[in-house]
Amino acid sequence: MKFLTQTAIALCLVSGAANAANYIIDDNDKGAHAAVNFKIQHLGYSWLTGRFNDFEGHFSYEDGKLAESSVKITIDTASIDSNHAERDKHLRSDDFLAVKNYPKATFISTKIEPLENEKFNIHGKLTLHGVTKDIVINAKKIGEGKDPWGGYRAGFSGTTELKLKDFSINKDLGPASQTVYLHLHVEGIRQ
Amino acid sequence: MQYPKLIKICHWLAAFLIIGLFAVGFWMVDLSYYSEWYHEAPAQHKNFGLVLFVVMLVRLFAKLILKSPPPIGAKWERRTATATHILLYLLVFFIIFSGYLISTAKGQGIQWFNLIEVPALLTEIPEQADLAGAMHKYLAYSLIALVLVHAIGALKHHFIDKDAIFKRII
């Protein structure tokens, strides 16, 4: 599987963006300088936050060549972690993510639209709970440059919001808790 | 000959708790988030599940130490009864243990009636809460099926065979 993934990534690297440099996201198989976090309102009185621990992905990026840049992330839905065993079990169940049937969530970018000040909108398709929808991630470059160990890294953060019902997650958490906010922090290691 | 009083008390306490816990468990998993029982029912399920654990421990020791009346019936009936009894004990202990593993899967202990913290001892087994949850559910269904067999057997002895089996435990 690992080999297949790597081959697939290699193929993307060769075929996809010809000019933009290719990066592998520093996930928790590597150094874990990336996070897929979420928050949702609890009763309208506070925020409940959590994250997905296991994911992998890659992106291509070149300063000033956003049209040739792209990103793909695959998340293991079963790795959801809100720091509470019983809630996490419930979130994995058929009431929410149904991880037995939908073990992966994926985001594949379709277009990157530059804005000012190193900000940009990433348009793409998110597949979650078996439903694929077009979403937009409001992203921002944090920085890029050489790391102290001979590599080169670039990092971004992004936010987006999803209506649970849009992805056929119909369990009713109340009127204040219809939307989940995703906060992505991604560091890539150039290949 | 009657069962010793302690064994009788434990038997009926356990019977009452097992049926109550099953009913509450069956009902509480489908509660809506806005039900006033959403937090209270699971909390009491855990409280009384641990009460059952104590009752079962006392009962097990009582069984081992105190003298039970001799078995009644044909050889196959005695064997079936013994096998059912052992299986009932095993199922109850496995159900309690799997329930404990759900709540403590992430290292959080169980607050027993907000008095004693029962510590998390086994944590971070892959998919622990989900596996323990499935085990808890299906073993509970199995237990209730076996409880029916057990109860039907007892009633059959009492009303059809008209022997003393049922009277020994009441």
GROMACS .gro file of C-alpha atoms in nm:
model
  361
    1MET     CA    1   0.000   0.000   0.000
    2LYS     CA    2   0.279   0.233   0.096
    3PHE     CA    3   0.451   0.149  -0.232
    4LEU     CA    4   0.132   0.219  -0.426
    5THR     CA    5   0.088   0.552  -0.253
    6GLN     CA    6   0.443   0.649  -0.324
    7THR     CA    7   0.413   0.542  -0.686
    8ALA     CA    8   0.091   0.741  -0.717
    9ILE     CA    9   0.260   1.043  -0.565
   10ALA     CA   10   0.559   0.999  -0.796
   11LEU     CA   11   0.328   0.982  -1.097
   12CYS     CA   12   0.150   1.297  -0.985
   13LEU     CA   13   0.483   1.462  -0.943
   14VAL     CA   14   0.589   1.369  -1.296
   15SER     CA   15   0.264   1.436  -1.475
   16GLY     CA   16   0.084   1.700  -1.268
   17ALA     CA   17   0.248   2.029  -1.213
   18ALA     CA   18   0.544   2.045  -1.443
   19ASN     CA   19   0.701   2.357  -1.300
   20ALA     CA   20   0.589   2.388  -0.941
   21ALA     CA   21   0.805   2.209  -0.683
   22ASN     CA   22   0.660   1.907  -0.511
   23TYR     CA   23   0.622   1.871  -0.139
   24ILE     CA   24   0.518   1.587   0.090
   25ILE     CA   25   0.322   1.689   0.395
   26ASP     CA   26   0.511   1.636   0.719
   27ASP     CA   27   0.249   1.409   0.879
   28ASN     CA   28   0.278   1.195   1.191
   29ASP     CA   29   0.464   0.918   1.005
   30LYS     CA   30   0.736   1.178   0.966
   31GLY     CA   31   0.784   1.474   1.196
   32ALA     CA   32   0.419   1.578   1.250
   33HIS     CA   33   0.438   1.941   1.149
   34ALA     CA   34   0.090   1.940   1.014
   35ALA     CA   35  -0.256   1.926   1.170
   36VAL     CA   36  -0.614   1.880   1.063
   37ASN     CA   37  -0.814   2.045   1.339
   38PHE     CA   38  -1.184   2.114   1.370
   39LYS     CA   39  -1.418   2.304   1.594
   40ILE     CA   40  -1.793   2.308   1.633
   41GLN     CA   41  -2.018   2.499   1.866
   42HIS     CA   42  -2.146   2.321   2.173
   43LEU     CA   43  -2.505   2.427   2.238
   44GLY     CA   44  -2.409   2.774   2.115
   45TYR     CA   45  -2.222   2.837   2.441
   46SER     CA   46  -1.867   2.732   2.361
   47TRP     CA   47  -1.638   2.561   2.110
   48LEU     CA   48  -1.560   2.194   2.105
   49THR     CA   49  -1.231   2.128   1.930
   50GLY     CA   50  -1.068   1.814   1.801
   51ARG     CA   51  -0.847   1.684   1.528
   52PHE     CA   52  -0.774   1.400   1.292
   53ASN     CA   53  -0.446   1.239   1.394
   54ASP     CA   54  -0.377   1.034   1.081
   55PHE     CA   55  -0.363   1.180   0.733
   56GLU     CA   56  -0.122   1.209   0.447
   57GLY     CA   57  -0.085   1.431   0.150
   58HIS     CA   58   0.128   1.621  -0.089
   59PHE     CA   59   0.119   1.950  -0.270
   60SER     CA   60   0.301   2.129  -0.541
   61TYR     CA   61   0.385   2.492  -0.494
   62GLU     CA   62   0.603   2.756  -0.645
   63ASP     CA   63   0.599   3.116  -0.535
   64GLY     CA   64   0.420   3.316  -0.804
   65LYS     CA   65   0.301   3.008  -0.994
   66LEU     CA   66  -0.019   2.934  -0.809
   67ALA     CA   67  -0.196   2.832  -1.128
   68GLU     CA   68   0.035   2.532  -1.148
   69SER     CA   69   0.007   2.449  -0.780
   70SER     CA   70  -0.217   2.182  -0.635
   71VAL     CA   71  -0.281   1.990  -0.315
   72LYS     CA   72  -0.420   1.652  -0.219
   73ILE     CA   73  -0.488   1.528   0.134
   74THR     CA   74  -0.629   1.195   0.252
   75ILE     CA   75  -0.756   1.170   0.609
   76ASP     CA   76  -0.820   0.851   0.810
   77THR     CA   77  -1.160   0.933   0.955
   78ALA     CA   78  -1.120   0.677   1.235
   79SER     CA   79  -0.835   0.885   1.378
   80ILE     CA   80  -1.075   1.155   1.500
   81ASP     CA   81  -0.970   1.268   1.845
   82SER     CA   82  -1.167   1.507   2.065
   83ASN     CA   83  -0.992   1.395   2.383
   84HIS     CA   84  -1.290   1.193   2.509
   85ALA     CA   85  -1.314   0.818   2.444
   86GLU     CA   86  -1.693   0.790   2.449
   87ARG     CA   87  -1.749   1.093   2.227
   88ASP     CA   88  -1.486   0.976   1.980
   89LYS     CA   89  -1.657   0.637   1.963
   90HIS     CA   90  -1.985   0.815   1.894
   91LEU     CA   91  -1.823   1.035   1.627
   92ARG     CA   92  -1.688   0.723   1.451
   93SER     CA   93  -2.029   0.555   1.461
   94ASP     CA   94  -2.305   0.567   1.199
   95ASP     CA   95  -2.453   0.874   1.371
   96PHE     CA   96  -2.162   1.079   1.236
   97LEU     CA   97  -1.862   0.970   1.030
   98ALA     CA   98  -1.954   0.600   0.981
   99VAL     CA   99  -1.585   0.519   0.958
  100LYS     CA  100  -1.648   0.150   0.883
  101ASN     CA  101  -1.813   0.248   0.556
  102TYR     CA  102  -1.617   0.565   0.489
  103PRO     CA  103  -1.267   0.517   0.630
  104LYS     CA  104  -1.113   0.795   0.420
  105ALA     CA  105  -1.192   1.159   0.356
  106THR     CA  106  -1.008   1.325   0.071
  107PHE     CA  107  -0.954   1.674  -0.055
  108ILE     CA  108  -0.827   1.729  -0.409
  109SER     CA  109  -0.776   2.082  -0.531
  110THR     CA  110  -0.912   2.186  -0.867
  111LYS     CA  111  -0.802   2.549  -0.888
  112ILE     CA  112  -0.601   2.793  -0.681
  113GLU     CA  113  -0.706   3.153  -0.693
  114PRO     CA  114  -0.445   3.406  -0.578
  115LEU     CA  115  -0.542   3.693  -0.349
  116GLU     CA  116  -0.322   3.961  -0.192
  117ASN     CA  117  -0.057   3.923   0.079
  118GLU     CA  118   0.031   3.557   0.020
  119LYS     CA  119  -0.330   3.463   0.063
  120PHE     CA  120  -0.524   3.248  -0.180
  121ASN     CA  121  -0.840   3.046  -0.219
  122ILE     CA  122  -0.801   2.675  -0.283
  123HIS     CA  123  -1.102   2.541  -0.471
  124GLY     CA  124  -1.142   2.167  -0.464
  125LYS     CA  125  -1.349   1.861  -0.403
  126LEU     CA  126  -1.392   1.727  -0.053
  127THR     CA  127  -1.519   1.371  -0.016
  128LEU     CA  128  -1.650   1.305   0.333
  129HIS     CA  129  -1.901   1.047   0.455
  130GLY     CA  130  -1.928   0.926   0.094
  131VAL     CA  131  -2.043   1.267  -0.033
  132THR     CA  132  -1.829   1.479  -0.266
  133LYS     CA  133  -1.879   1.857  -0.259
  134ASP     CA  134  -1.696   2.157  -0.396
  135ILE     CA  135  -1.545   2.360  -0.115
  136VAL     CA  136  -1.313   2.658  -0.088
  137ILE     CA  137  -1.025   2.672   0.161
  138ASN     CA  138  -0.908   3.021   0.256
  139ALA     CA  139  -0.536   2.968   0.271
  140LYS     CA  140  -0.232   3.169   0.361
  141LYS     CA  141   0.135   3.105   0.322
  142ILE     CA  142   0.319   3.114   0.653
  143GLY     CA  143   0.672   3.080   0.524
  144GLU     CA  144   0.924   2.880   0.325
  145GLY     CA  145   1.297   2.820   0.323
  146LYS     CA  146   1.579   2.584   0.406
  147ASP     CA  147   1.554   2.372   0.717
  148PRO     CA  148   1.862   2.305   0.935
  149TRP     CA  149   1.895   1.944   0.813
  150GLY     CA  150   1.956   1.997   0.443
  151GLY     CA  151   1.595   2.008   0.329
  152TYR     CA  152   1.356   2.275   0.209
  153ARG     CA  153   1.014   2.338   0.357
  154ALA     CA  154   0.705   2.547   0.293
  155GLY     CA  155   0.413   2.594   0.527
  156PHE     CA  156   0.054   2.709   0.497
  157SER     CA  157  -0.258   2.740   0.701
  158GLY     CA  158  -0.613   2.729   0.582
  159THR     CA  159  -0.968   2.739   0.705
  160THR     CA  160  -1.297   2.627   0.567
  161GLU     CA  161  -1.641   2.552   0.698
  162LEU     CA  162  -1.874   2.264   0.624
  163LYS     CA  163  -2.240   2.215   0.692
  164LEU     CA  164  -2.279   1.867   0.838
  165LYS     CA  165  -2.606   1.817   0.651
  166ASP     CA  166  -2.431   1.886   0.318
  167PHE     CA  167  -2.233   1.570   0.380
  168SER     CA  168  -2.537   1.368   0.488
  169ILE     CA  169  -2.437   1.374   0.854
  170ASN     CA  170  -2.786   1.420   0.987
  171LYS     CA  171  -2.754   1.370   1.361
  172ASP     CA  172  -2.902   1.682   1.513
  173LEU     CA  173  -2.669   1.859   1.754
  174GLY     CA  174  -2.890   2.165   1.774
  175PRO     CA  175  -2.926   2.488   1.579
  176ALA     CA  176  -2.590   2.632   1.686
  177SER     CA  177  -2.400   2.321   1.583
  178GLN     CA  178  -2.483   2.279   1.216
  179THR     CA  179  -2.146   2.391   1.086
  180VAL     CA  180  -1.802   2.249   1.155
  181TYR     CA  181  -1.497   2.469   1.101
  182LEU     CA  182  -1.177   2.311   0.977
  183HIS     CA  183  -0.838   2.459   1.054
  184LEU     CA  184  -0.552   2.314   0.855
  185HIS     CA  185  -0.185   2.366   0.927
  186VAL     CA  186   0.041   2.210   0.672
  187GLU     CA  187   0.415   2.195   0.639
  188GLY     CA  188   0.559   2.029   0.329
  189ILE     CA  189   0.905   1.892   0.269
  190ARG     CA  190   1.024   1.955  -0.085
  191GLN     CA  191   1.110   1.639  -0.274
  192MET     CA  192  -3.217  -2.736   5.170
  193GLN     CA  193  -3.204  -2.368   5.092
  194TYR     CA  194  -2.930  -2.156   4.939
  195PRO     CA  195  -2.748  -1.951   5.206
  196LYS     CA  196  -2.904  -1.611   5.266
  197LEU     CA  197  -2.606  -1.419   5.128
  198ILE     CA  198  -2.623  -1.608   4.800
  199LYS     CA  199  -2.998  -1.546   4.777
  200ILE     CA  200  -2.954  -1.172   4.831
  201CYS     CA  201  -2.675  -1.155   4.574
  202HIS     CA  202  -2.877  -1.356   4.322
  203TRP     CA  203  -3.179  -1.129   4.334
  204LEU     CA  204  -2.974  -0.810   4.350
  205ALA     CA  205  -2.782  -0.924   4.043
  206ALA     CA  206  -3.103  -1.025   3.864
  207PHE     CA  207  -3.259  -0.687   3.933
  208LEU     CA  208  -2.944  -0.497   3.830
  209ILE     CA  209  -2.882  -0.701   3.514
  210ILE     CA  210  -3.235  -0.653   3.382
  211GLY     CA  211  -3.234  -0.285   3.479
  212LEU     CA  212  -2.893  -0.220   3.323
  213PHE     CA  213  -2.992  -0.398   3.004
  214ALA     CA  214  -3.313  -0.195   2.975
  215VAL     CA  215  -3.136   0.135   3.045
  216GLY     CA  216  -2.849   0.046   2.810
  217PHE     CA  217  -3.087  -0.050   2.530
  218TRP     CA  218  -3.280   0.274   2.570
  219MET     CA  219  -2.999   0.521   2.635
  220VAL     CA  220  -2.796   0.459   2.317
  221ASP     CA  221  -3.073   0.614   2.106
  222LEU     CA  222  -3.134   0.921   2.323
  223SER     CA  223  -3.122   1.251   2.137
  224TYR     CA  224  -2.856   1.500   2.231
  225TYR     CA  225  -3.116   1.726   2.387
  226SER     CA  226  -3.269   1.460   2.609
  227GLU     CA  227  -3.227   1.543   2.977
  228TRP     CA  228  -3.111   1.182   3.022
  229TYR     CA  229  -2.832   1.211   2.762
  230HIS     CA  230  -2.562   1.240   3.028
  231GLU     CA  231  -2.747   1.108   3.333
  232ALA     CA  232  -2.844   0.769   3.190
  233PRO     CA  233  -2.491   0.663   3.087
  234ALA     CA  234  -2.354   0.796   3.418
  235GLN     CA  235  -2.602   0.587   3.620
  236HIS     CA  236  -2.547   0.289   3.387
  237LYS     CA  237  -2.179   0.304   3.483
  238ASN     CA  238  -2.251   0.360   3.854
  239PHE     CA  239  -2.485   0.062   3.877
  240GLY     CA  240  -2.273  -0.150   3.644
  241LEU     CA  241  -1.995  -0.117   3.900
  242VAL     CA  242  -2.241  -0.196   4.182
  243LEU     CA  243  -2.319  -0.515   3.991
  244PHE     CA  244  -1.947  -0.587   3.975
  245VAL     CA  245  -1.920  -0.567   4.356
  246VAL     CA  246  -2.232  -0.782   4.400
  247MET     CA  247  -2.090  -1.040   4.159
  248LEU     CA  248  -1.756  -1.050   4.339
  249VAL     CA  249  -1.927  -1.104   4.676
  250ARG     CA  250  -2.149  -1.364   4.513
  251LEU     CA  251  -1.856  -1.550   4.359
  252PHE     CA  252  -1.674  -1.568   4.693
  253ALA     CA  253  -1.995  -1.670   4.871
  254LYS     CA  254  -2.045  -1.948   4.616
  255LEU     CA  255  -1.692  -2.071   4.667
  256ILE     CA  256  -1.704  -2.059   5.047
  257LEU     CA  257  -2.066  -2.137   5.142
  258LYS     CA  258  -2.239  -2.469   5.082
  259SER     CA  259  -2.503  -2.472   4.806
  260PRO     CA  260  -2.789  -2.727   4.807
  261PRO     CA  261  -2.729  -3.038   4.596
  262PRO     CA  262  -2.852  -3.027   4.235
  263ILE     CA  263  -3.192  -3.172   4.144
  264GLY     CA  264  -3.304  -3.345   3.825
  265ALA     CA  265  -3.178  -3.582   3.559
  266LYS     CA  266  -2.813  -3.589   3.468
  267TRP     CA  267  -2.863  -3.384   3.152
  268GLU     CA  268  -3.062  -3.124   3.344
  269ARG     CA  269  -2.795  -3.092   3.611
  270ARG     CA  270  -2.526  -3.055   3.347
  271THR     CA  271  -2.723  -2.799   3.150
  272ALA     CA  272  -2.795  -2.602   3.467
  273THR     CA  273  -2.429  -2.601   3.572
  274ALA     CA  274  -2.313  -2.498   3.225
  275THR     CA  275  -2.575  -2.220   3.215
  276HIS     CA  276  -2.472  -2.094   3.557
  277ILE     CA  277  -2.102  -2.083   3.467
  278LEU     CA  278  -2.180  -1.910   3.138
  279LEU     CA  279  -2.403  -1.656   3.315
  280TYR     CA  280  -2.122  -1.568   3.552
  281LEU     CA  281  -1.867  -1.543   3.269
  282LEU     CA  282  -2.094  -1.326   3.053
  283VAL     CA  283  -2.171  -1.087   3.339
  284PHE     CA  284  -1.802  -1.040   3.416
  285PHE     CA  285  -1.707  -0.998   3.049
  286ILE     CA  286  -1.987  -0.745   2.995
  287ILE     CA  287  -1.880  -0.539   3.296
  288PHE     CA  288  -1.518  -0.554   3.187
  289SER     CA  289  -1.593  -0.452   2.827
  290GLY     CA  290  -1.809  -0.164   2.950
  291TYR     CA  291  -1.521  -0.048   3.168
  292LEU     CA  292  -1.288  -0.065   2.867
  293ILE     CA  293  -1.516   0.167   2.662
  294SER     CA  294  -1.521   0.444   2.920
  295THR     CA  295  -1.153   0.420   3.011
  296ALA     CA  296  -1.019   0.375   2.655
  297LYS     CA  297  -0.844   0.712   2.658
  298GLY     CA  298  -0.706   0.695   3.010
  299GLN     CA  299  -0.994   0.876   3.181
  300GLY     CA  300  -1.112   0.690   3.491
  301ILE     CA  301  -1.475   0.635   3.592
  302GLN     CA  302  -1.612   0.853   3.873
  303TRP     CA  303  -1.812   0.602   4.076
  304PHE     CA  304  -2.104   0.799   4.224
  305ASN     CA  305  -1.858   1.091   4.223
  306LEU     CA  306  -1.697   0.932   4.528
  307ILE     CA  307  -1.429   0.699   4.402
  308GLU     CA  308  -1.231   0.722   4.082
  309VAL     CA  309  -1.198   0.381   3.920
  310PRO     CA  310  -0.868   0.417   3.733
  311ALA     CA  311  -0.811   0.336   3.367
  312LEU     CA  312  -0.577   0.037   3.359
  313LEU     CA  313  -0.592  -0.084   2.999
  314THR     CA  314  -0.580   0.196   2.746
  315GLU     CA  315  -0.481   0.274   2.391
  316ILE     CA  316  -0.552  -0.072   2.250
  317PRO     CA  317  -0.617  -0.001   1.879
  318GLU     CA  318  -0.989   0.075   1.829
  319GLN     CA  319  -1.041  -0.006   2.196
  320ALA     CA  320  -1.367   0.182   2.251
  321ASP     CA  321  -1.524   0.046   1.932
  322LEU     CA  322  -1.421  -0.317   1.989
  323ALA     CA  323  -1.518  -0.307   2.357
  324GLY     CA  324  -1.847  -0.142   2.258
  325ALA     CA  325  -1.936  -0.415   2.010
  326MET     CA  326  -1.839  -0.680   2.265
  327HIS     CA  327  -2.049  -0.510   2.535
  328LYS     CA  328  -2.355  -0.500   2.312
  329TYR     CA  329  -2.348  -0.853   2.171
  330LEU     CA  330  -2.250  -1.016   2.500
  331ALA     CA  331  -2.540  -0.831   2.665
  332TYR     CA  332  -2.784  -0.970   2.406
  333SER     CA  333  -2.636  -1.317   2.464
  334LEU     CA  334  -2.671  -1.277   2.839
  335ILE     CA  335  -3.036  -1.177   2.817
  336ALA     CA  336  -3.107  -1.476   2.590
  337LEU     CA  337  -2.941  -1.702   2.846
  338VAL     CA  338  -3.130  -1.531   3.132
  339LEU     CA  339  -3.451  -1.627   2.951
  340VAL     CA  340  -3.337  -1.990   2.927
  341HIS     CA  341  -3.243  -1.978   3.297
  342ALA     CA  342  -3.578  -1.828   3.399
  343ILE     CA  343  -3.785  -2.059   3.180
  344GLY     CA  344  -3.593  -2.354   3.327
  345ALA     CA  345  -3.666  -2.238   3.681
  346LEU     CA  346  -4.036  -2.183   3.609
  347LYS     CA  347  -4.063  -2.520   3.438
  348HIS     CA  348  -3.921  -2.689   3.747
  349HIS     CA  349  -4.153  -2.494   3.974
  350PHE     CA  350  -4.481  -2.525   3.785
  351ILE     CA  351  -4.446  -2.841   3.575
  352ASP     CA  352  -4.205  -3.065   3.766
  353LYS     CA  353  -4.325  -2.914   4.095
  354ASP     CA  354  -3.987  -2.969   4.257
  355ALA     CA  355  -3.807  -2.749   4.512
  356ILE     CA  356  -3.557  -2.584   4.275
  357PHE     CA  357  -3.717  -2.241   4.266
  358LYS     CA  358  -3.802  -2.236   4.638
  359ARG     CA  359  -3.435  -2.285   4.732
  360ILE     CA  360  -3.339  -1.942   4.600
  361ILE     CA  361  -3.634  -1.738   4.735
   0.00000   0.00000   0.00000
